[in-house]
Amino acid sequence: MSQKRKPKLAVWKFASCDGCQLSLLDCEDELLAIAGEIEIANFPEASRAVIKGPYDVSLVEGSITTPHDAERIHQVRRSSKFLITIGACATAGGIQALRNFKDVKEFISVVYAVPEYIETLNKSTPISDHVSVDFELRGCPINKLQLVEVLSAFLNARKPNIPPYSVCIECKRRATVCVMVAHGTPCLGPVTQAGCGAICPSYNRGCYGCFGPKETPNTSSLGDHWNKLSVDNDGIIRAFRGFNAYADAFRKESEIREK
Amino acid sequence: MQMLFGRRVKYVKSKTIKVNYLSRVEGEGSLYIKIKENSVTDVKFKIFEPPRFFEAFLRGRSFDEAPDITSRICGICPVAYQMSSVHAMENAFGIKINEQIRALRRLLYCGEWIESHALHVYMLHAPDFLGYDDAIQLAKDYPDIVQQGLQLKKIGNEIVTLLGGREIHPINVRVGGFYKVPAKRQLLELAEKLKKTRDTAFQTVKWVSTFTFPDFEEDYEFVSISHPDEYPFNEGDLISNKGLNISIDKYENLFVEEHVSHSNALHSYLKGHDPYLVGPLARYNLNYDKLSPLAHEAAKIAGLTKGCFNPFKSIIVRSIELVYACDESIRIIENYEMPDKPAVDVHPRAGIGYGCTEAPRGILYHRYNIDDNGMILNAKIVPPTSQNQKRIEKDLWNFVPGHLNLENDKLTWHCEQLVRNYDPCISCATHFLKFEIDRS
């Protein structure tokens, strides 16, 4: 057996707010322990030093929005054994995918003071539209404990324990009274994947879908229920067009309601 | 072409300093400096972070979505975006929030300052002064110090989590107040921890003041918010040390944005003035008298007086603000009484609203035009880093000629450090590509 070498981790950024990679630095209690187990080989937000690839694990934040980035993601894939996308931008195109619903030609022609300075694609797309992805970690932002779970799963060659069920399960677990049933507050919880810990209902507001669609979501039924709570169709479309607007189930529901 | 710390640095007769991917800043930027026969001929602080067009897709969204949507501009300072947007909306609707909600917003902002400043001081900036690539390397030699920084950062995050629901993109801020307010008992537990943290912050000031600072001062125009009674966070007029004194609704009359080819963030300038500086150094110099006695004591121990014109010393100023933010948090908690309602009633109406607050990196301006139904007609957002871009370039123009005797790698590192003095948040700065759609 060869001597045990520390696995190499790289963090890559595409169009995003930096919040998901910040989650790694927000692991205040775990960070130095993590750094003891793995070699942080390429993480520009945190370090000047860059260790050459290939990397055992790459965390990819952000969506693809420029021709240059559409090329760059292939280089990242080639240099990574496992590629894990983190956050709503990387897994669904992010809030910037709202451009995908507009007539981009009109948009771009009128837009800038000097449009030729800008290079941008018509759509903001998730990483999995461009390269194969080994695991998608949801959230806007991701949950840092889930990040630690996914990293340790990959480093120990096991499946990450990231449940695909809805936010409702988390509400029940923390014994939060249902804001939709009890108070009539519109909530995306029934169609949204768990992971945040059902924070919003515990603060007396409805879920607004940060973790994207859960497995087998019944979006049309939820939309109809929102109608009964006096949310008009435009309001329902806006709710599905949030940070995971381009995730399949949410996108389809908003498009159906737009017709 | 030679590899230096993994990045390409070019050595030629007429020198070019190139850093293709600036590290320890938030977002994607690069640096390009051309030197010919001992004089600088070109400086470009380039931002290639892809634009995301927030101002465009805010159109047609409801006023109450602005705090959640704009917080996604920046994962490091989401509270700043939430604060500027809710104040702008309240301004448009003529809403007055009550004293306790105002205090809680200030506390939330303190949490963000602590989290953001601790991150920058310990993890992004200090390694420069001590010659390390990053805080992880630094931790190998100084584990206690890095641990101390992480704990400081953690308390900031705890404040944001308690008041906001989570540390990144908090969920509890709304136009008119909050969705839910904490009981005093919950805050008192935090206050106990904050007292220890305040000591740590004080030690931080002592620690960073022992660093060696390059000899470099500039005749800056500092711009910040100024409030008659307090160190600025959420409210006040805009002032500078060179005669500016306006209410925030006049911002766009005097501050103009310019689209340059080498940056995906608009450059902001003040009509008829040289490039100006926003952020901790500006706040400190313009509001020194409003700091708490303990923050004054920390400044005195660090050997800093009211006028600090050395940008490298911004790390000391940031640390002094850490002391202040801890102090102010404790004061707010001690005076807190849980309000009856978490938010005041909001009745949207057509109008224009302005908001300008002090993000950790400096003033963050929002303006919204709203229709009768509370829908956003258009939005303008000017973040601190886009305002500092020109000033960063000017610092480089003026710094390099006096330091050409340095080895290339050292000069390059100093130039990077000079950019990092501003704690630039490039993710923020890039959403501002002007996006005016002329529908006439």
XYZ file of C-alpha atoms in Angstrom:
699
model
C 0.000 0.000 0.000
C 1.239 3.436 -0.806
C 1.521 5.919 1.996
C -1.756 7.656 2.704
C -1.906 10.972 0.968
C -4.352 13.691 1.832
C -7.126 14.048 -0.741
C -6.985 17.288 -2.705
C -9.940 19.656 -2.682
C -10.575 22.451 -5.160
C -13.282 25.124 -5.047
C -14.433 26.760 -8.285
C -16.623 29.761 -8.817
C -18.915 30.612 -11.727
C -21.795 33.156 -11.696
C -22.786 33.346 -8.034
C -22.753 35.383 -4.852
C -19.884 33.510 -3.114
C -22.202 32.532 -0.287
C -22.022 28.768 -0.803
C -18.230 28.632 -0.800
C -18.319 30.945 2.194
C -20.210 28.137 3.954
C -16.920 26.280 4.034
C -15.258 29.174 5.869
C -18.359 29.461 8.050
C -17.577 26.020 9.470
C -15.755 27.843 12.278
C -15.606 24.802 14.529
C -14.812 22.304 11.807
C -12.572 24.259 9.427
C -9.190 23.476 10.945
C -10.205 19.834 11.405
C -11.256 19.652 7.750
C -7.959 21.251 6.745
C -6.224 18.518 8.732
C -7.902 15.752 6.745
C -7.832 17.183 3.260
C -5.494 19.397 1.328
C -7.222 22.604 0.260
C -5.426 22.760 -3.047
C -7.267 25.441 -4.959
C -9.540 27.878 -3.149
C -8.849 31.425 -4.375
C -11.322 33.056 -2.013
C -9.196 31.805 0.880
C -5.661 31.388 -0.425
C -2.965 32.749 -2.726
C -1.469 29.287 -3.055
C -2.591 27.042 -5.877
C -1.624 23.383 -6.042
C -1.957 21.835 -9.474
C -4.634 19.288 -10.262
C -5.923 16.688 -10.693
C -8.152 17.043 -7.659
C -9.940 14.337 -5.733
C -12.979 16.502 -5.105
C -14.053 19.725 -6.795
C -16.793 21.871 -5.335
C -18.387 24.000 -8.022
C -20.391 27.091 -7.154
C -22.305 29.218 -9.649
C -24.055 28.849 -12.974
C -22.816 29.045 -16.548
C -23.580 32.435 -18.092
C -20.645 33.301 -20.370
C -18.986 31.588 -23.349
C -15.710 31.563 -21.416
C -17.277 29.792 -18.444
C -18.936 27.251 -20.737
C -15.379 26.282 -21.764
C -13.846 26.546 -18.317
C -16.256 24.056 -16.740
C -14.895 21.337 -19.033
C -11.376 21.978 -17.748
C -12.688 21.701 -14.216
C -14.378 18.406 -15.035
C -11.229 17.014 -16.624
C -9.128 17.819 -13.594
C -11.581 16.418 -11.031
C -12.222 12.876 -9.879
C -15.483 13.847 -8.198
C -17.337 16.995 -9.153
C -19.927 18.227 -6.678
C -22.071 21.237 -7.475
C -23.074 23.392 -4.517
C -26.029 25.746 -4.333
C -29.017 26.818 -6.400
C -26.880 28.615 -9.027
C -24.828 25.511 -9.793
C -27.706 23.047 -9.521
C -30.490 25.057 -11.185
C -29.058 28.224 -12.753
C -29.797 30.447 -9.752
C -31.717 33.696 -9.536
C -29.849 34.902 -12.632
C -31.782 32.247 -14.591
C -34.723 34.644 -14.526
C -33.228 35.953 -17.759
C -34.138 32.596 -19.316
C -37.812 33.568 -19.319
C -37.311 36.853 -21.128
C -36.874 37.703 -24.763
C -33.140 37.949 -24.509
C -32.608 39.482 -27.938
C -34.655 42.499 -26.987
C -32.969 42.578 -23.609
C -29.422 42.602 -24.891
C -29.879 45.052 -27.747
C -31.152 47.812 -25.485
C -29.272 47.083 -22.369
C -25.868 48.594 -21.785
C -24.135 51.857 -22.229
C -21.581 49.949 -24.300
C -23.020 46.502 -25.029
C -19.953 45.279 -26.897
C -17.947 45.290 -23.660
C -20.114 42.506 -22.311
C -19.958 38.839 -23.115
C -22.888 36.899 -21.861
C -24.983 33.916 -22.880
C -28.737 34.073 -23.397
C -29.379 31.642 -20.598
C -28.031 30.925 -17.167
C -27.741 27.163 -16.890
C -26.807 24.623 -14.225
C -23.445 22.872 -14.351
C -25.109 19.543 -15.175
C -26.252 20.979 -18.523
C -22.584 21.115 -19.501
C -20.667 18.275 -17.831
C -21.482 15.174 -15.828
C -21.890 15.906 -12.142
C -21.326 13.391 -9.348
C -23.542 15.017 -6.765
C -25.756 18.097 -6.582
C -26.059 19.772 -3.208
C -29.067 22.082 -3.147
C -29.782 25.311 -1.361
C -29.653 29.081 -1.576
C -27.451 28.987 0.358
C -26.417 25.394 1.010
C -26.547 24.078 4.554
C -22.964 23.867 5.816
C -23.652 20.684 7.780
C -24.892 19.049 4.587
C -21.680 20.208 2.920
C -19.570 18.533 5.596
C -21.715 15.383 5.205
C -21.261 15.293 1.426
C -17.512 15.862 1.659
C -17.009 13.145 4.218
C -19.225 10.760 2.224
C -17.120 11.200 -0.897
C -13.873 10.920 0.986
C -15.087 7.694 2.575
C -16.583 6.275 -0.633
C -20.135 6.136 0.621
C -23.398 7.680 -0.487
C -24.190 11.103 0.998
C -27.170 11.107 3.327
C -29.116 14.018 1.865
C -32.859 13.348 2.012
C -34.970 14.382 -1.009
C -38.218 14.723 0.958
C -40.050 17.993 1.580
C -39.567 20.839 4.038
C -42.831 19.689 5.688
C -40.980 16.743 7.241
C -38.531 19.126 8.860
C -41.359 21.289 10.160
C -43.016 18.282 11.755
C -39.719 17.177 13.273
C -39.153 20.521 14.935
C -42.818 20.667 15.930
C -43.518 23.882 14.052
C -47.228 24.463 13.596
C -48.052 24.504 9.863
C -48.195 28.155 8.809
C -50.350 27.348 5.790
C -52.956 25.246 7.583
C -53.065 27.225 10.818
C -52.539 30.785 9.573
C -53.284 30.627 5.856
C -49.764 31.796 5.011
C -48.775 30.720 1.477
C -45.851 28.273 1.787
C -43.754 26.404 -0.786
C -42.732 23.837 1.845
C -44.826 20.926 0.463
C -42.984 21.016 -2.892
C -39.553 22.138 -1.686
C -36.718 19.831 -0.749
C -35.672 19.742 2.900
C -32.202 20.792 3.973
C -32.519 24.253 5.471
C -34.111 22.906 8.649
C -37.494 24.517 7.880
C -36.328 27.920 9.068
C -38.998 30.162 7.547
C -42.095 28.572 9.120
C -40.343 28.708 12.496
C -40.100 32.478 11.933
C -43.800 32.701 11.015
C -43.322 33.012 7.286
C -43.918 30.639 4.405
C -41.102 28.715 2.727
C -39.900 30.424 -0.452
C -38.191 27.492 -2.076
C -34.438 27.935 -1.511
C -33.700 24.213 -1.868
C -35.632 23.691 -5.096
C -38.219 21.001 -5.931
C -38.406 17.908 -3.733
C -38.728 14.459 -5.323
C -42.127 14.079 -7.041
C -43.534 17.517 -6.164
C -47.195 18.232 -6.842
C -46.724 21.853 -7.854
C -50.064 22.296 -9.607
C -52.022 21.184 -6.561
C -50.040 23.518 -4.334
C -50.587 26.359 -6.798
C -54.342 25.751 -6.718
C -54.238 25.818 -2.943
C -52.417 29.164 -3.056
C -55.245 30.430 -5.270
C -57.640 29.606 -2.456
C -55.416 31.593 -0.108
C -56.070 34.597 -2.398
C -52.714 34.589 -4.170
C -53.298 35.570 -7.789
C -51.740 33.730 -10.690
C -48.954 36.279 -11.103
C -48.058 35.849 -7.455
C -47.851 32.073 -7.904
C -45.658 32.459 -10.987
C -43.338 34.769 -9.062
C -43.146 32.282 -6.198
C -41.980 29.508 -8.519
C -39.631 31.958 -10.230
C -37.286 32.486 -7.362
C -33.821 31.122 -6.732
C -34.629 27.788 -8.359
C -36.744 29.184 -11.191
C -35.091 27.023 -13.830
C -35.304 23.745 -11.889
C -37.561 21.518 -13.982
C -40.650 21.195 -11.771
C -40.724 24.872 -10.802
C -40.036 26.053 -14.337
C -42.833 23.922 -15.809
C -45.373 25.033 -13.230
C -44.598 28.701 -13.829
C -44.766 28.246 -17.605
C -48.104 26.429 -17.457
C -49.543 29.242 -15.375
C -48.198 31.875 -17.730
C -50.163 30.519 -20.682
C 7.059 33.769 -17.876
C 7.625 32.326 -14.471
C 5.336 30.663 -11.994
C 4.887 32.471 -8.752
C 2.553 30.986 -6.170
C 0.995 29.162 -9.058
C 0.136 32.301 -10.943
C 1.871 33.686 -13.965
C 4.009 36.731 -13.486
C 5.671 38.193 -16.508
C 9.167 39.672 -16.331
C 10.208 41.851 -19.237
C 12.292 44.977 -19.637
C 9.346 47.199 -19.473
C 7.788 45.504 -16.507
C 4.274 44.188 -16.412
C 2.702 43.080 -13.203
C -0.060 40.629 -13.839
C -2.156 38.703 -11.400
C -4.604 36.683 -13.420
C -6.872 35.661 -10.596
C -6.801 37.758 -7.467
C -7.072 35.584 -4.404
C -8.500 36.264 -0.966
C -11.132 38.590 -2.356
C -14.771 37.745 -2.921
C -15.345 37.167 -6.587
C -13.342 37.140 -9.766
C -10.940 39.913 -10.563
C -7.454 40.443 -11.893
C -4.756 43.027 -11.827
C -2.712 44.507 -14.647
C -0.019 47.124 -14.226
C 2.333 48.293 -16.958
C 5.580 50.033 -16.097
C 7.830 51.725 -18.646
C 11.155 53.224 -17.645
C 10.292 53.646 -14.020
C 6.899 55.122 -14.540
C 3.530 53.481 -14.497
C 1.780 53.677 -17.857
C -1.319 51.597 -17.229
C -3.274 50.201 -14.322
C -6.317 48.016 -14.641
C -8.165 46.417 -11.785
C -10.217 44.112 -13.964
C -13.436 42.522 -12.947
C -14.428 39.540 -15.043
C -17.046 38.190 -12.695
C -20.017 37.411 -14.933
C -22.866 39.923 -14.702
C -26.141 38.685 -13.239
C -28.473 41.627 -14.036
C -30.275 42.048 -10.751
C -31.606 45.470 -11.604
C -33.211 44.019 -14.720
C -35.086 41.170 -13.130
C -36.203 43.186 -10.125
C -38.560 44.909 -12.551
C -42.019 43.472 -12.223
C -41.306 41.888 -8.843
C -43.227 42.900 -5.754
C -41.715 45.404 -3.265
C -41.697 42.770 -0.526
C -39.468 40.467 -2.557
C -36.630 43.002 -2.763
C -34.904 42.107 0.537
C -34.810 38.384 -0.334
C -33.787 38.882 -3.944
C -31.129 41.552 -3.425
C -29.528 39.636 -0.548
C -28.464 37.125 -3.228
C -26.166 39.731 -4.704
C -23.682 38.921 -1.984
C -23.204 35.927 0.277
C -20.787 37.868 2.485
C -22.947 40.914 3.169
C -26.580 39.888 2.522
C -27.797 41.915 5.519
C -26.523 45.122 3.914
C -28.681 44.474 0.836
C -31.684 43.671 2.991
C -31.195 46.837 5.040
C -30.779 49.203 2.082
C -33.782 47.676 0.317
C -36.199 47.760 3.271
C -35.232 51.331 4.101
C -35.760 52.336 0.488
C -39.222 50.738 0.427
C -40.191 52.323 3.736
C -38.987 55.638 2.359
C -41.216 55.200 -0.712
C -44.287 54.363 1.388
C -43.666 56.958 4.101
C -43.351 54.323 6.836
C -41.752 54.990 10.202
C -40.459 51.961 12.062
C -40.435 51.924 15.851
C -37.463 52.273 18.169
C -37.040 48.579 19.025
C -37.232 47.383 15.436
C -34.669 50.002 14.549
C -32.430 48.727 17.364
C -32.783 45.110 16.214
C -31.812 46.070 12.681
C -28.744 47.768 14.075
C -27.920 44.636 16.070
C -28.332 42.460 12.995
C -25.988 44.788 11.104
C -23.446 44.590 13.949
C -23.532 40.809 13.521
C -22.758 41.149 9.826
C -19.931 43.604 10.450
C -18.395 41.250 13.019
C -18.687 38.227 10.736
C -17.411 40.060 7.667
C -14.633 42.025 9.373
C -13.368 38.976 11.296
C -13.273 37.029 8.036
C -11.294 39.764 6.335
C -8.938 40.627 9.177
C -7.969 37.057 10.061
C -8.467 34.989 6.949
C -8.051 37.339 4.017
C -5.820 40.220 5.107
C -3.560 39.221 8.020
C -1.788 36.481 6.017
C -0.418 39.264 3.754
C 1.282 41.044 6.615
C 2.793 37.871 8.016
C 3.886 36.394 4.694
C 1.503 33.439 4.501
C -0.550 32.280 1.550
C -3.646 31.785 3.653
C -5.090 31.416 7.142
C -4.766 27.623 7.068
C -0.977 27.989 6.667
C -1.029 30.711 9.296
C -2.861 28.340 11.633
C 0.022 25.866 11.444
C 2.293 28.386 13.153
C -0.287 30.387 15.096
C -3.192 28.041 15.809
C -4.476 30.084 18.745
C -4.664 33.291 16.776
C -6.559 31.766 13.855
C -8.854 29.975 16.288
C -9.489 33.316 17.976
C -10.433 34.853 14.628
C -12.785 32.000 13.838
C -14.516 32.353 17.197
C -14.937 36.083 16.618
C -16.464 35.388 13.239
C -18.701 32.758 14.773
C -20.262 35.217 17.229
C -21.064 37.558 14.353
C -22.759 34.673 12.607
C -24.640 33.767 15.799
C -26.156 37.242 15.971
C -27.203 37.054 12.319
C -28.581 33.546 12.810
C -30.607 34.438 15.885
C -32.129 37.567 14.328
C -32.083 36.460 10.709
C -32.712 32.707 10.860
C -29.444 31.747 9.190
C -26.067 33.364 8.606
C -26.100 33.530 4.817
C -29.192 35.028 3.152
C -31.187 35.539 6.361
C -34.934 35.009 6.054
C -36.371 37.165 8.833
C -36.047 40.690 7.411
C -39.127 42.307 5.872
C -40.297 45.745 4.865
C -41.673 47.247 8.100
C -39.552 45.128 10.446
C -39.181 41.396 10.980
C -41.324 38.272 10.708
C -40.489 37.391 14.278
C -38.583 39.182 17.029
C -36.537 37.514 19.758
C -37.353 37.543 23.460
C -34.965 39.498 25.645
C -33.858 36.282 27.359
C -32.531 34.896 24.047
C -30.512 38.024 23.476
C -29.091 38.110 26.985
C -27.406 34.762 26.407
C -25.710 36.315 23.408
C -24.662 39.353 25.421
C -22.686 37.148 27.801
C -20.754 35.651 24.909
C -20.317 39.079 23.362
C -18.527 40.359 26.434
C -15.807 37.765 25.887
C -15.803 38.467 22.185
C -15.306 42.147 22.855
C -12.077 41.279 24.704
C -11.002 39.190 21.729
C -11.734 42.098 19.420
C -9.664 44.363 21.651
C -6.773 41.867 21.487
C -7.200 41.838 17.720
C -6.562 45.578 17.554
C -3.399 45.140 19.621
C -2.255 42.238 17.450
C -2.747 43.890 14.052
C -1.167 47.138 15.231
C 2.150 45.255 15.603
C 2.256 44.516 11.859
C 4.664 46.355 9.575
C 2.869 48.779 7.280
C 4.256 50.067 3.996
C 4.884 53.792 4.174
C 2.094 55.112 1.970
C -0.471 57.838 2.502
C -2.918 59.424 0.111
C -4.980 62.573 0.218
C -8.261 60.674 0.192
C -11.764 61.949 -0.144
C -13.650 59.780 2.328
C -17.387 59.323 1.837
C -19.691 57.812 4.442
C -23.035 58.174 6.102
C -23.178 60.481 9.071
C -25.764 60.369 11.835
C -26.037 63.096 14.489
C -26.003 60.686 17.434
C -24.352 57.452 16.433
C -21.719 55.655 14.419
C -23.445 55.106 11.088
C -25.292 51.953 10.033
C -28.771 52.491 8.640
C -29.537 56.172 8.546
C -28.045 59.580 7.961
C -26.781 62.008 5.360
C -23.863 61.463 3.035
C -20.777 63.458 3.900
C -17.127 63.667 2.916
C -14.028 65.382 4.250
C -14.011 67.547 1.119
C -17.282 69.341 1.407
C -19.936 66.815 0.436
C -23.045 66.967 2.599
C -26.272 65.750 1.005
C -29.348 63.770 1.886
C -29.345 60.341 0.257
C -32.135 61.172 -2.195
C -29.643 63.526 -3.906
C -27.138 60.716 -4.475
C -27.796 60.304 -8.172
C -27.465 64.032 -8.787
C -23.809 63.903 -7.812
C -22.621 60.311 -8.148
C -22.346 59.000 -11.680
C -21.556 55.564 -13.036
C -19.359 54.921 -16.017
C -19.027 51.811 -18.143
C -15.382 50.944 -18.880
C -14.196 48.155 -21.142
C -12.046 46.281 -18.641
C -14.625 45.804 -15.938
C -17.957 44.073 -15.648
C -18.722 46.473 -12.812
C -19.542 50.075 -13.481
C -17.060 52.620 -12.164
C -18.649 55.141 -9.884
C -17.428 58.701 -9.526
C -18.370 61.908 -7.812
C -18.889 64.768 -10.268
C -16.010 67.226 -10.186
C -14.080 65.246 -7.579
C -11.136 62.846 -7.615
C -11.908 59.154 -6.981
C -13.346 58.712 -3.504
C -13.073 56.025 -0.866
C -15.863 54.258 1.020
C -15.635 51.701 3.813
C -14.129 51.384 7.292
C -11.387 53.979 6.731
C -13.959 56.548 5.564
C -16.400 55.780 8.370
C -13.654 55.937 10.962
C -12.219 59.234 9.811
C -15.590 60.922 9.399
C -17.309 59.531 12.501
C -14.462 59.063 14.956
C -16.231 61.048 17.669
C -19.200 58.673 17.583
C -17.168 55.564 18.455
C -17.562 54.128 21.964
C -14.992 54.880 24.703
C -13.604 51.358 24.446
C -13.149 51.722 20.674
C -11.340 55.007 21.318
C -9.110 53.286 23.828
C -8.328 50.549 21.306
C -7.463 53.164 18.696
C -5.181 54.922 21.148
C -3.343 51.713 22.029
C -2.909 51.016 18.313
C -1.328 54.450 17.951
C -4.036 55.594 15.593
C -5.442 59.086 15.742
C -8.460 60.511 14.033
C -6.815 61.045 10.680
C -5.628 57.760 9.186
C -4.595 58.052 5.548
C -2.585 54.852 5.137
C -4.838 52.305 3.394
C -2.745 49.382 4.662
C -3.814 50.376 8.165
C -7.424 49.666 7.254
C -6.860 46.327 8.999
C -6.466 48.233 12.285
C -9.548 50.317 11.579
C -11.547 47.204 10.729
C -10.458 45.723 14.054
C -11.479 48.886 15.900
C -14.878 48.575 14.243
C -14.978 45.006 15.555
C -14.573 46.364 19.087
C -17.258 48.960 18.399
C -19.705 46.440 16.900
C -19.353 44.156 19.951
C -19.761 47.112 22.289
C -22.781 48.419 20.421
C -24.389 44.948 20.310
C -24.131 44.658 24.080
C -25.583 48.144 24.532
C -28.522 47.358 22.239
C -29.263 44.087 23.997
C -29.189 45.709 27.427
C -31.707 48.349 26.348
C -33.936 45.975 24.380
C -37.587 45.467 25.139
C -39.513 43.031 22.991
C -41.952 44.996 20.799
C -45.643 44.000 20.695
C -45.540 43.469 16.975
C -42.577 42.276 14.894
C -43.348 44.714 12.069
C -45.292 47.911 11.479
C -48.136 47.835 8.950
C -47.125 48.375 5.352
C -49.376 49.957 2.718
C -47.598 50.196 -0.607
C -48.206 53.204 -2.830
C -46.656 54.579 -5.982
C -43.445 56.512 -5.484
C -39.690 56.547 -5.353
C -37.743 55.255 -2.377
C -34.105 55.744 -1.451
C -31.990 53.682 0.914
C -28.328 53.981 1.725
C -26.675 52.033 4.528
C -23.147 51.171 5.632
C -22.281 47.692 4.390
C -19.071 46.300 5.937
C -17.251 47.581 2.844
C -18.931 50.989 2.672
C -22.059 52.729 1.475
C -24.617 50.678 -0.409
C -27.201 52.729 -2.295
C -30.612 51.454 -3.448
C -33.334 53.319 -5.295
C -36.688 51.847 -6.342
C -39.551 53.222 -8.383
C -42.762 51.538 -7.296
C -46.222 51.512 -8.863
C -49.662 51.645 -7.182
C -49.713 47.902 -6.634
C -46.334 47.797 -4.970
C -44.582 46.403 -8.036
C -41.030 47.511 -8.838
C -40.867 49.589 -12.022
C -37.119 49.989 -11.898
C -34.261 49.689 -9.491
C -30.796 51.057 -9.070
C -28.181 49.516 -6.819
C -24.690 50.899 -6.251
C -22.509 48.695 -4.036
C -19.381 49.805 -2.203
C -16.853 47.933 -4.307
C -17.953 49.505 -7.559
C -17.461 52.869 -5.861
C -13.971 51.931 -4.691
C -12.763 50.609 -8.052
C -11.412 53.903 -9.332
C -9.807 54.642 -5.985
C -8.122 51.222 -5.969
C -6.646 51.943 -9.382
C -5.470 55.366 -8.252
C -3.762 53.848 -5.203
C -1.890 51.501 -7.524
C -0.865 54.356 -9.853
C 0.561 56.226 -6.884
C 2.027 53.313 -4.925
C 4.042 51.545 -7.594
C 6.484 54.352 -8.619
C 7.788 54.679 -5.051
C 8.331 50.932 -4.735
C 10.013 49.957 -7.987
C 13.111 48.971 -6.037
C 11.224 45.955 -4.675
C 11.725 42.512 -6.187
C 9.000 41.724 -8.668
C 7.327 39.056 -6.566
C 7.327 41.336 -3.564
C 5.960 44.270 -5.535
C 3.260 42.039 -6.978
C 2.310 40.852 -3.515
C 2.205 44.437 -2.236
C -0.068 45.432 -5.105
C -2.411 42.540 -4.343
C -2.351 43.579 -0.720
C -3.217 47.105 -1.719
C -6.306 45.816 -3.494
C -7.180 43.670 -0.483
C -6.974 46.763 1.747
C -10.403 47.564 0.355
C -11.833 44.112 1.103
C -13.278 44.216 -2.395
C -16.421 42.254 -2.969
C -16.426 41.608 -6.654
C -19.548 39.468 -6.609
C -21.322 42.550 -5.325
C -19.759 44.960 -7.727
C -20.785 43.071 -10.810
C -24.474 43.318 -10.683
C -24.553 46.811 -11.627
C -24.018 46.765 -15.228
C -26.351 49.483 -16.056
C -29.455 48.018 -17.330
C -31.637 50.882 -18.338
C -34.217 49.737 -20.842
C -35.527 52.669 -22.765
C -39.109 51.947 -23.574
C -39.957 55.284 -25.137
